[in-house]
Amino acid sequence: MKQLHIIIRLLLFLVGIIGCSGFIVPFLTRRILNIGNLGGLVICILIVLYAVFMPKIHQWIRCFWQKTTGKVTLSILAVGLTTAVVLVVVMTFLMVRAANTKPSENATVIVLGCKAYGERPSLTLEERLKAAIRYLEANPEAVCIVSGGQGRDETISEAQCMYLYLTDSGIVSDRIYKEDQSTTTRENLAFSYEIIKEQGLNENIAIATNNFHEYRAGKIADDLGLKHGAVSGDTALWLLPTYYARELLAILYEWVF
């Protein structure tokens, strides 16, 4: 029993350390800092502390449980933790399912904007563009809307950056429409839909974004009454923990508000 206890503590310690590394690497290498890696880092640090001080924590819990306030407080914490785990499992399932929802043939592709560095797309945006290219090459009658405005620290709009990337990759310019005013996913889709109506394009859309983002983007598309499928871009493994954690919180926000 004692050996099992030691093994569990060691495993939790390793999980916490590996998790901390996974969440801090994006900041150290690309200065990516958001609620995803901040929240993930806090949780992983708590796991490490729990592993290190497990005997003392369990002793404190046993003592606290003897009091009525302790029973109530610990029961509430247990319910909250269980609810959080269930929500994470449900949201993960929804994200995976959404990322694998195939679009119709020759749908209008909407590439959702992301960070651009001058004329060079960020790694996350490049994965979205690669997914769009694969779909456009497989569906020669399909057209594409690149959607994204210009951020304060961007020299050109995300739409223009995407347009340059696609044309450099062999997609002819008359298959590409630019929407360069949006600043959010909802605006990406709403403003792109205006272009679809103005140009008489196919109203069945294919949302080109990263796999973790497809569910939330699809939910917004549903709110706008759009028929959609997913053209999912991969996510680099070293970035996935940060963006996955952030997306969980973003989905929760969408559900609540």
C-alpha positions as protocol buffer text, in pm:
chain_id: "A"
residue {
  index: 1
  type: MET
  ca { x: 0 y: 0 z: 0 }
}
residue {
  index: 2
  type: LYS
  ca { x: 283 y: 237 z: 86 }
}
residue {
  index: 3
  type: GLN
  ca { x: 456 y: 161 z: -245 }
}
residue {
  index: 4
  type: LEU
  ca { x: 136 y: 232 z: -438 }
}
residue {
  index: 5
  type: HIS
  ca { x: 105 y: 562 z: -254 }
}
residue {
  index: 6
  type: ILE
  ca { x: 460 y: 654 z: -354 }
}
residue {
  index: 7
  type: ILE
  ca { x: 397 y: 557 z: -717 }
}
residue {
  index: 8
  type: ILE
  ca { x: 81 y: 773 z: -729 }
}
residue {
  index: 9
  type: ARG
  ca { x: 268 y: 1071 z: -585 }
}
residue {
  index: 10
  type: LEU
  ca { x: 550 y: 1024 z: -834 }
}
residue {
  index: 11
  type: LEU
  ca { x: 311 y: 998 z: -1130 }
}
residue {
  index: 12
  type: LEU
  ca { x: 124 y: 1311 z: -1022 }
}
residue {
  index: 13
  type: PHE
  ca { x: 453 y: 1496 z: -978 }
}
residue {
  index: 14
  type: LEU
  ca { x: 568 y: 1397 z: -1327 }
}
residue {
  index: 15
  type: VAL
  ca { x: 231 y: 1490 z: -1481 }
}
residue {
  index: 16
  type: GLY
  ca { x: 250 y: 1830 z: -1313 }
}
residue {
  index: 17
  type: ILE
  ca { x: 609 y: 1896 z: -1424 }
}
residue {
  index: 18
  type: ILE
  ca { x: 542 y: 1785 z: -1783 }
}
residue {
  index: 19
  type: GLY
  ca { x: 225 y: 1996 z: -1787 }
}
residue {
  index: 20
  type: CYS
  ca { x: 413 y: 2302 z: -1660 }
}
residue {
  index: 21
  type: SER
  ca { x: 670 y: 2254 z: -1936 }
}
residue {
  index: 22
  type: GLY
  ca { x: 397 y: 2221 z: -2200 }
}
residue {
  index: 23
  type: PHE
  ca { x: 230 y: 2544 z: -2095 }
}
residue {
  index: 24
  type: ILE
  ca { x: 545 y: 2751 z: -2050 }
}
residue {
  index: 25
  type: VAL
  ca { x: 724 y: 2655 z: -2376 }
}
residue {
  index: 26
  type: PRO
  ca { x: 495 y: 2870 z: -2599 }
}
residue {
  index: 27
  type: PHE
  ca { x: 577 y: 3174 z: -2385 }
}
residue {
  index: 28
  type: LEU
  ca { x: 952 y: 3109 z: -2380 }
}
residue {
  index: 29
  type: THR
  ca { x: 976 y: 3042 z: -2754 }
}
residue {
  index: 30
  type: ARG
  ca { x: 707 y: 3266 z: -2909 }
}
residue {
  index: 31
  type: ARG
  ca { x: 601 y: 3496 z: -2623 }
}
residue {
  index: 32
  type: ILE
  ca { x: 252 y: 3346 z: -2637 }
}
residue {
  index: 33
  type: LEU
  ca { x: 77 y: 3433 z: -2312 }
}
residue {
  index: 34
  type: ASN
  ca { x: -298 y: 3393 z: -2269 }
}
residue {
  index: 35
  type: ILE
  ca { x: -554 y: 3258 z: -2027 }
}
residue {
  index: 36
  type: GLY
  ca { x: -491 y: 2908 z: -2164 }
}
residue {
  index: 37
  type: ASN
  ca { x: -128 y: 2868 z: -2062 }
}
residue {
  index: 38
  type: LEU
  ca { x: -172 y: 3084 z: -1749 }
}
residue {
  index: 39
  type: GLY
  ca { x: -463 y: 2873 z: -1627 }
}
residue {
  index: 40
  type: GLY
  ca { x: -294 y: 2548 z: -1727 }
}
residue {
  index: 41
  type: LEU
  ca { x: 25 y: 2650 z: -1550 }
}
residue {
  index: 42
  type: VAL
  ca { x: -162 y: 2727 z: -1227 }
}
residue {
  index: 43
  type: ILE
  ca { x: -339 y: 2387 z: -1236 }
}
residue {
  index: 44
  type: CYS
  ca { x: -14 y: 2201 z: -1304 }
}
residue {
  index: 45
  type: ILE
  ca { x: 164 y: 2382 z: -1020 }
}
residue {
  index: 46
  type: LEU
  ca { x: -120 y: 2282 z: -786 }
}
residue {
  index: 47
  type: ILE
  ca { x: -80 y: 1919 z: -899 }
}
residue {
  index: 48
  type: VAL
  ca { x: 294 y: 1933 z: -821 }
}
residue {
  index: 49
  type: LEU
  ca { x: 229 y: 2085 z: -477 }
}
residue {
  index: 50
  type: TYR
  ca { x: -36 y: 1823 z: -406 }
}
residue {
  index: 51
  type: ALA
  ca { x: 207 y: 1544 z: -499 }
}
residue {
  index: 52
  type: VAL
  ca { x: 482 y: 1688 z: -279 }
}
residue {
  index: 53
  type: PHE
  ca { x: 262 y: 1757 z: 26 }
}
residue {
  index: 54
  type: MET
  ca { x: 8 y: 1477 z: -20 }
}
residue {
  index: 55
  type: PRO
  ca { x: 43 y: 1321 z: 331 }
}
residue {
  index: 56
  type: LYS
  ca { x: -1 y: 1657 z: 507 }
}
residue {
  index: 57
  type: ILE
  ca { x: -291 y: 1754 z: 279 }
}
residue {
  index: 58
  type: HIS
  ca { x: -470 y: 1425 z: 347 }
}
residue {
  index: 59
  type: GLN
  ca { x: -416 y: 1468 z: 720 }
}
residue {
  index: 60
  type: TRP
  ca { x: -563 y: 1820 z: 705 }
}
residue {
  index: 61
  type: ILE
  ca { x: -862 y: 1691 z: 506 }
}
residue {
  index: 62
  type: ARG
  ca { x: -933 y: 1419 z: 766 }
}
residue {
  index: 63
  type: CYS
  ca { x: -923 y: 1676 z: 1045 }
}
residue {
  index: 64
  type: PHE
  ca { x: -1134 y: 1929 z: 856 }
}
residue {
  index: 65
  type: TRP
  ca { x: -1392 y: 1661 z: 771 }
}
residue {
  index: 66
  type: GLN
  ca { x: -1469 y: 1616 z: 1142 }
}
residue {
  index: 67
  type: LYS
  ca { x: -1631 y: 1961 z: 1147 }
}
residue {
  index: 68
  type: THR
  ca { x: -1972 y: 2040 z: 997 }
}
residue {
  index: 69
  type: THR
  ca { x: -1829 y: 2334 z: 800 }
}
residue {
  index: 70
  type: GLY
  ca { x: -1555 y: 2101 z: 677 }
}
residue {
  index: 71
  type: LYS
  ca { x: -1802 y: 1845 z: 548 }
}
residue {
  index: 72
  type: VAL
  ca { x: -2001 y: 2115 z: 366 }
}
residue {
  index: 73
  type: THR
  ca { x: -1695 y: 2287 z: 220 }
}
residue {
  index: 74
  type: LEU
  ca { x: -1524 y: 1966 z: 106 }
}
residue {
  index: 75
  type: SER
  ca { x: -1849 y: 1831 z: -41 }
}
residue {
  index: 76
  type: ILE
  ca { x: -1895 y: 2151 z: -243 }
}
residue {
  index: 77
  type: LEU
  ca { x: -1535 y: 2130 z: -365 }
}
residue {
  index: 78
  type: ALA
  ca { x: -1582 y: 1764 z: -463 }
}
residue {
  index: 79
  type: VAL
  ca { x: -1899 y: 1843 z: -659 }
}
residue {
  index: 80
  type: GLY
  ca { x: -1726 y: 2137 z: -827 }
}
residue {
  index: 81
  type: LEU
  ca { x: -1425 y: 1927 z: -925 }
}
residue {
  index: 82
  type: THR
  ca { x: -1644 y: 1646 z: -1058 }
}
residue {
  index: 83
  type: THR
  ca { x: -1851 y: 1894 z: -1258 }
}
residue {
  index: 84
  type: ALA
  ca { x: -1535 y: 2048 z: -1404 }
}
residue {
  index: 85
  type: VAL
  ca { x: -1405 y: 1706 z: -1514 }
}
residue {
  index: 86
  type: VAL
  ca { x: -1738 y: 1615 z: -1674 }
}
residue {
  index: 87
  type: LEU
  ca { x: -1750 y: 1949 z: -1858 }
}
residue {
  index: 88
  type: VAL
  ca { x: -1396 y: 1901 z: -1992 }
}
residue {
  index: 89
  type: VAL
  ca { x: -1484 y: 1552 z: -2119 }
}
residue {
  index: 90
  type: VAL
  ca { x: -1805 y: 1678 z: -2286 }
}
residue {
  index: 91
  type: MET
  ca { x: -1635 y: 1979 z: -2445 }
}
residue {
  index: 92
  type: THR
  ca { x: -1349 y: 1765 z: -2571 }
}
residue {
  index: 93
  type: PHE
  ca { x: -1593 y: 1523 z: -2731 }
}
residue {
  index: 94
  type: LEU
  ca { x: -1777 y: 1812 z: -2899 }
}
residue {
  index: 95
  type: MET
  ca { x: -1450 y: 1959 z: -3028 }
}
residue {
  index: 96
  type: VAL
  ca { x: -1338 y: 1627 z: -3176 }
}
residue {
  index: 97
  type: ARG
  ca { x: -1677 y: 1564 z: -3337 }
}
residue {
  index: 98
  type: ALA
  ca { x: -1694 y: 1914 z: -3484 }
}
residue {
  index: 99
  type: ALA
  ca { x: -1343 y: 1889 z: -3627 }
}
residue {
  index: 100
  type: ASN
  ca { x: -1447 y: 1575 z: -3815 }
}
residue {
  index: 101
  type: THR
  ca { x: -1773 y: 1709 z: -3961 }
}
residue {
  index: 102
  type: LYS
  ca { x: -1716 y: 1692 z: -4336 }
}
residue {
  index: 103
  type: PRO
  ca { x: -1836 y: 1983 z: -4552 }
}
residue {
  index: 104
  type: SER
  ca { x: -2035 y: 1943 z: -4872 }
}
residue {
  index: 105
  type: GLU
  ca { x: -1853 y: 1937 z: -5205 }
}
residue {
  index: 106
  type: ASN
  ca { x: -1749 y: 2272 z: -5354 }
}
residue {
  index: 107
  type: ALA
  ca { x: -1862 y: 2463 z: -5048 }
}
residue {
  index: 108
  type: THR
  ca { x: -1751 y: 2822 z: -4993 }
}
residue {
  index: 109
  type: VAL
  ca { x: -1442 y: 2805 z: -4771 }
}
residue {
  index: 110
  type: ILE
  ca { x: -1414 y: 3070 z: -4499 }
}
residue {
  index: 111
  type: VAL
  ca { x: -1063 y: 3087 z: -4355 }
}
residue {
  index: 112
  type: LEU
  ca { x: -1079 y: 3242 z: -4009 }
}
residue {
  index: 113
  type: GLY
  ca { x: -808 y: 3497 z: -3938 }
}
residue {
  index: 114
  type: CYS
  ca { x: -530 y: 3465 z: -3685 }
}
residue {
  index: 115
  type: LYS
  ca { x: -203 y: 3643 z: -3607 }
}
residue {
  index: 116
  type: ALA
  ca { x: 5 y: 3757 z: -3904 }
}
residue {
  index: 117
  type: TYR
  ca { x: 366 y: 3877 z: -3900 }
}
residue {
  index: 118
  type: GLY
  ca { x: 383 y: 4113 z: -4193 }
}
residue {
  index: 119
  type: GLU
  ca { x: 327 y: 3901 z: -4503 }
}
residue {
  index: 120
  type: ARG
  ca { x: 404 y: 3582 z: -4308 }
}
residue {
  index: 121
  type: PRO
  ca { x: 121 y: 3396 z: -4133 }
}
residue {
  index: 122
  type: SER
  ca { x: 168 y: 3267 z: -3781 }
}
residue {
  index: 123
  type: LEU
  ca { x: 206 y: 2891 z: -3744 }
}
residue {
  index: 124
  type: THR
  ca { x: -157 y: 2860 z: -3634 }
}
residue {
  index: 125
  type: LEU
  ca { x: -281 y: 3063 z: -3931 }
}
residue {
  index: 126
  type: GLU
  ca { x: -58 y: 2868 z: -4171 }
}
residue {
  index: 127
  type: GLU
  ca { x: -219 y: 2542 z: -4060 }
}
residue {
  index: 128
  type: ARG
  ca { x: -562 y: 2689 z: -4141 }
}
residue {
  index: 129
  type: LEU
  ca { x: -440 y: 2794 z: -4484 }
}
residue {
  index: 130
  type: LYS
  ca { x: -290 y: 2452 z: -4557 }
}
residue {
  index: 131
  type: ALA
  ca { x: -624 y: 2291 z: -4472 }
}
residue {
  index: 132
  type: ALA
  ca { x: -803 y: 2537 z: -4704 }
}
residue {
  index: 133
  type: ILE
  ca { x: -559 y: 2461 z: -4986 }
}
residue {
  index: 134
  type: ARG
  ca { x: -618 y: 2086 z: -4954 }
}
residue {
  index: 135
  type: TYR
  ca { x: -993 y: 2140 z: -4979 }
}
residue {
  index: 136
  type: LEU
  ca { x: -970 y: 2386 z: -5271 }
}
residue {
  index: 137
  type: GLU
  ca { x: -745 y: 2150 z: -5464 }
}
residue {
  index: 138
  type: ALA
  ca { x: -988 y: 1862 z: -5406 }
}
residue {
  index: 139
  type: ASN
  ca { x: -1290 y: 2079 z: -5499 }
}
residue {
  index: 140
  type: PRO
  ca { x: -1200 y: 2281 z: -5810 }
}
residue {
  index: 141
  type: GLU
  ca { x: -1537 y: 2461 z: -5821 }
}
residue {
  index: 142
  type: ALA
  ca { x: -1504 y: 2591 z: -5466 }
}
residue {
  index: 143
  type: VAL
  ca { x: -1406 y: 2948 z: -5380 }
}
residue {
  index: 144
  type: CYS
  ca { x: -1253 y: 3092 z: -5068 }
}
residue {
  index: 145
  type: ILE
  ca { x: -1308 y: 3391 z: -4841 }
}
residue {
  index: 146
  type: VAL
  ca { x: -1008 y: 3493 z: -4630 }
}
residue {
  index: 147
  type: SER
  ca { x: -1140 y: 3676 z: -4327 }
}
residue {
  index: 148
  type: GLY
  ca { x: -944 y: 3891 z: -4086 }
}
residue {
  index: 149
  type: GLY
  ca { x: -878 y: 4258 z: -4018 }
}
residue {
  index: 150
  type: GLN
  ca { x: -554 y: 4434 z: -3932 }
}
residue {
  index: 151
  type: GLY
  ca { x: -445 y: 4429 z: -3568 }
}
residue {
  index: 152
  type: ARG
  ca { x: -258 y: 4716 z: -3404 }
}
residue {
  index: 153
  type: ASP
  ca { x: 71 y: 4528 z: -3428 }
}
residue {
  index: 154
  type: GLU
  ca { x: 14 y: 4399 z: -3783 }
}
residue {
  index: 155
  type: THR
  ca { x: 147 y: 4579 z: -4091 }
}
residue {
  index: 156
  type: ILE
  ca { x: -120 y: 4441 z: -4326 }
}
residue {
  index: 157
  type: SER
  ca { x: -458 y: 4281 z: -4271 }
}
residue {
  index: 158
  type: GLU
  ca { x: -476 y: 3911 z: -4195 }
}
residue {
  index: 159
  type: ALA
  ca { x: -694 y: 3876 z: -4505 }
}
residue {
  index: 160
  type: GLN
  ca { x: -422 y: 4025 z: -4724 }
}
residue {
  index: 161
  type: CYS
  ca { x: -158 y: 3801 z: -4565 }
}
residue {
  index: 162
  type: MET
  ca { x: -375 y: 3495 z: -4634 }
}
residue {
  index: 163
  type: TYR
  ca { x: -443 y: 3609 z: -4990 }
}
residue {
  index: 164
  type: LEU
  ca { x: -69 y: 3634 z: -5059 }
}
residue {
  index: 165
  type: TYR
  ca { x: -6 y: 3290 z: -4906 }
}
residue {
  index: 166
  type: LEU
  ca { x: -280 y: 3123 z: -5111 }
}
residue {
  index: 167
  type: THR
  ca { x: -178 y: 3283 z: -5441 }
}
residue {
  index: 168
  type: ASP
  ca { x: 187 y: 3193 z: -5374 }
}
residue {
  index: 169
  type: SER
  ca { x: 67 y: 2836 z: -5316 }
}
residue {
  index: 170
  type: GLY
  ca { x: -100 y: 2818 z: -5657 }
}
residue {
  index: 171
  type: ILE
  ca { x: -460 y: 2914 z: -5580 }
}
residue {
  index: 172
  type: VAL
  ca { x: -572 y: 3151 z: -5854 }
}
residue {
  index: 173
  type: SER
  ca { x: -675 y: 3496 z: -5735 }
}
residue {
  index: 174
  type: ASP
  ca { x: -1026 y: 3489 z: -5882 }
}
residue {
  index: 175
  type: ARG
  ca { x: -1114 y: 3205 z: -5642 }
}
residue {
  index: 176
  type: ILE
  ca { x: -1028 y: 3423 z: -5341 }
}
residue {
  index: 177
  type: TYR
  ca { x: -1242 y: 3694 z: -5181 }
}
residue {
  index: 178
  type: LYS
  ca { x: -1105 y: 3919 z: -4906 }
}
residue {
  index: 179
  type: GLU
  ca { x: -1292 y: 4027 z: -4595 }
}
residue {
  index: 180
  type: ASP
  ca { x: -1058 y: 4260 z: -4403 }
}
residue {
  index: 181
  type: GLN
  ca { x: -1274 y: 4433 z: -4142 }
}
residue {
  index: 182
  type: SER
  ca { x: -1347 y: 4159 z: -3887 }
}
residue {
  index: 183
  type: THR
  ca { x: -1184 y: 4132 z: -3545 }
}
residue {
  index: 184
  type: THR
  ca { x: -1364 y: 3831 z: -3392 }
}
residue {
  index: 185
  type: THR
  ca { x: -1478 y: 3486 z: -3503 }
}
residue {
  index: 186
  type: ARG
  ca { x: -1839 y: 3604 z: -3504 }
}
residue {
  index: 187
  type: GLU
  ca { x: -1746 y: 3896 z: -3730 }
}
residue {
  index: 188
  type: ASN
  ca { x: -1537 y: 3664 z: -3951 }
}
residue {
  index: 189
  type: LEU
  ca { x: -1844 y: 3457 z: -4025 }
}
residue {
  index: 190
  type: ALA
  ca { x: -2104 y: 3735 z: -4032 }
}
residue {
  index: 191
  type: PHE
  ca { x: -1904 y: 3965 z: -4262 }
}
residue {
  index: 192
  type: SER
  ca { x: -1806 y: 3673 z: -4486 }
}
residue {
  index: 193
  type: TYR
  ca { x: -2172 y: 3576 z: -4518 }
}
residue {
  index: 194
  type: GLU
  ca { x: -2244 y: 3927 z: -4646 }
}
residue {
  index: 195
  type: ILE
  ca { x: -1988 y: 3866 z: -4921 }
}
residue {
  index: 196
  type: ILE
  ca { x: -2149 y: 3530 z: -5000 }
}
residue {
  index: 197
  type: LYS
  ca { x: -2487 y: 3698 z: -5046 }
}
residue {
  index: 198
  type: GLU
  ca { x: -2348 y: 3992 z: -5244 }
}
residue {
  index: 199
  type: GLN
  ca { x: -2150 y: 3768 z: -5482 }
}
residue {
  index: 200
  type: GLY
  ca { x: -2409 y: 3492 z: -5508 }
}
residue {
  index: 201
  type: LEU
  ca { x: -2169 y: 3228 z: -5376 }
}
residue {
  index: 202
  type: ASN
  ca { x: -2258 y: 2884 z: -5248 }
}
residue {
  index: 203
  type: GLU
  ca { x: -2421 y: 2934 z: -4906 }
}
residue {
  index: 204
  type: ASN
  ca { x: -2297 y: 2596 z: -4784 }
}
residue {
  index: 205
  type: ILE
  ca { x: -1973 y: 2690 z: -4610 }
}
residue {
  index: 206
  type: ALA
  ca { x: -1661 y: 2507 z: -4502 }
}
residue {
  index: 207
  type: ILE
  ca { x: -1497 y: 2663 z: -4197 }
}
residue {
  index: 208
  type: ALA
  ca { x: -1118 y: 2648 z: -4223 }
}
residue {
  index: 209
  type: THR
  ca { x: -971 y: 2681 z: -3877 }
}
residue {
  index: 210
  type: ASN
  ca { x: -768 y: 2474 z: -3632 }
}
residue {
  index: 211
  type: ASN
  ca { x: -917 y: 2149 z: -3506 }
}
residue {
  index: 212
  type: PHE
  ca { x: -965 y: 2274 z: -3149 }
}
residue {
  index: 213
  type: HIS
  ca { x: -1156 y: 2582 z: -3276 }
}
residue {
  index: 214
  type: GLU
  ca { x: -1408 y: 2411 z: -3506 }
}
residue {
  index: 215
  type: TYR
  ca { x: -1676 y: 2349 z: -3243 }
}
residue {
  index: 216
  type: ARG
  ca { x: -1700 y: 2709 z: -3124 }
}
residue {
  index: 217
  type: ALA
  ca { x: -1680 y: 2846 z: -3478 }
}
residue {
  index: 218
  type: GLY
  ca { x: -1954 y: 2602 z: -3582 }
}
residue {
  index: 219
  type: LYS
  ca { x: -2174 y: 2705 z: -3291 }
}
residue {
  index: 220
  type: ILE
  ca { x: -2144 y: 3069 z: -3400 }
}
residue {
  index: 221
  type: ALA
  ca { x: -2226 y: 2965 z: -3757 }
}
residue {
  index: 222
  type: ASP
  ca { x: -2537 y: 2790 z: -3623 }
}
residue {
  index: 223
  type: ASP
  ca { x: -2640 y: 3111 z: -3445 }
}
residue {
  index: 224
  type: LEU
  ca { x: -2609 y: 3293 z: -3779 }
}
residue {
  index: 225
  type: GLY
  ca { x: -2815 y: 3026 z: -3956 }
}
residue {
  index: 226
  type: LEU
  ca { x: -2529 y: 2900 z: -4173 }
}
residue {
  index: 227
  type: LYS
  ca { x: -2497 y: 2544 z: -4306 }
}
residue {
  index: 228
  type: HIS
  ca { x: -2142 y: 2441 z: -4241 }
}
residue {
  index: 229
  type: GLY
  ca { x: -1880 y: 2170 z: -4231 }
}
residue {
  index: 230
  type: ALA
  ca { x: -1523 y: 2166 z: -4106 }
}
residue {
  index: 231
  type: VAL
  ca { x: -1195 y: 2201 z: -4292 }
}
residue {
  index: 232
  type: SER
  ca { x: -968 y: 2143 z: -3996 }
}
residue {
  index: 233
  type: GLY
  ca { x: -606 y: 2244 z: -3975 }
}
residue {
  index: 234
  type: ASP
  ca { x: -367 y: 2057 z: -3747 }
}
residue {
  index: 235
  type: THR
  ca { x: -223 y: 2217 z: -3435 }
}
residue {
  index: 236
  type: ALA
  ca { x: 145 y: 2184 z: -3343 }
}
residue {
  index: 237
  type: LEU
  ca { x: 173 y: 1955 z: -3040 }
}
residue {
  index: 238
  type: TRP
  ca { x: 377 y: 2209 z: -2844 }
}
residue {
  index: 239
  type: LEU
  ca { x: 100 y: 2468 z: -2892 }
}
residue {
  index: 240
  type: LEU
  ca { x: -196 y: 2235 z: -2838 }
}
residue {
  index: 241
  type: PRO
  ca { x: -209 y: 2244 z: -2453 }
}
residue {
  index: 242
  type: THR
  ca { x: -218 y: 2625 z: -2448 }
}
residue {
  index: 243
  type: TYR
  ca { x: -484 y: 2664 z: -2715 }
}
residue {
  index: 244
  type: TYR
  ca { x: -686 y: 2365 z: -2597 }
}
residue {
  index: 245
  type: ALA
  ca { x: -707 y: 2505 z: -2243 }
}
residue {
  index: 246
  type: ARG
  ca { x: -798 y: 2851 z: -2373 }
}
residue {
  index: 247
  type: GLU
  ca { x: -1065 y: 2702 z: -2600 }
}
residue {
  index: 248
  type: LEU
  ca { x: -1225 y: 2515 z: -2308 }
}
residue {
  index: 249
  type: LEU
  ca { x: -1269 y: 2845 z: -2126 }
}
residue {
  index: 250
  type: ALA
  ca { x: -1394 y: 3018 z: -2442 }
}
residue {
  index: 251
  type: ILE
  ca { x: -1656 y: 2747 z: -2498 }
}
residue {
  index: 252
  type: LEU
  ca { x: -1767 y: 2773 z: -2136 }
}
residue {
  index: 253
  type: TYR
  ca { x: -1802 y: 3149 z: -2182 }
}
residue {
  index: 254
  type: GLU
  ca { x: -2013 y: 3097 z: -2497 }
}
residue {
  index: 255
  type: TRP
  ca { x: -2240 y: 2855 z: -2310 }
}
residue {
  index: 256
  type: VAL
  ca { x: -2290 y: 3085 z: -2012 }
}
residue {
  index: 257
  type: PHE
  ca { x: -2315 y: 3421 z: -2187 }
}
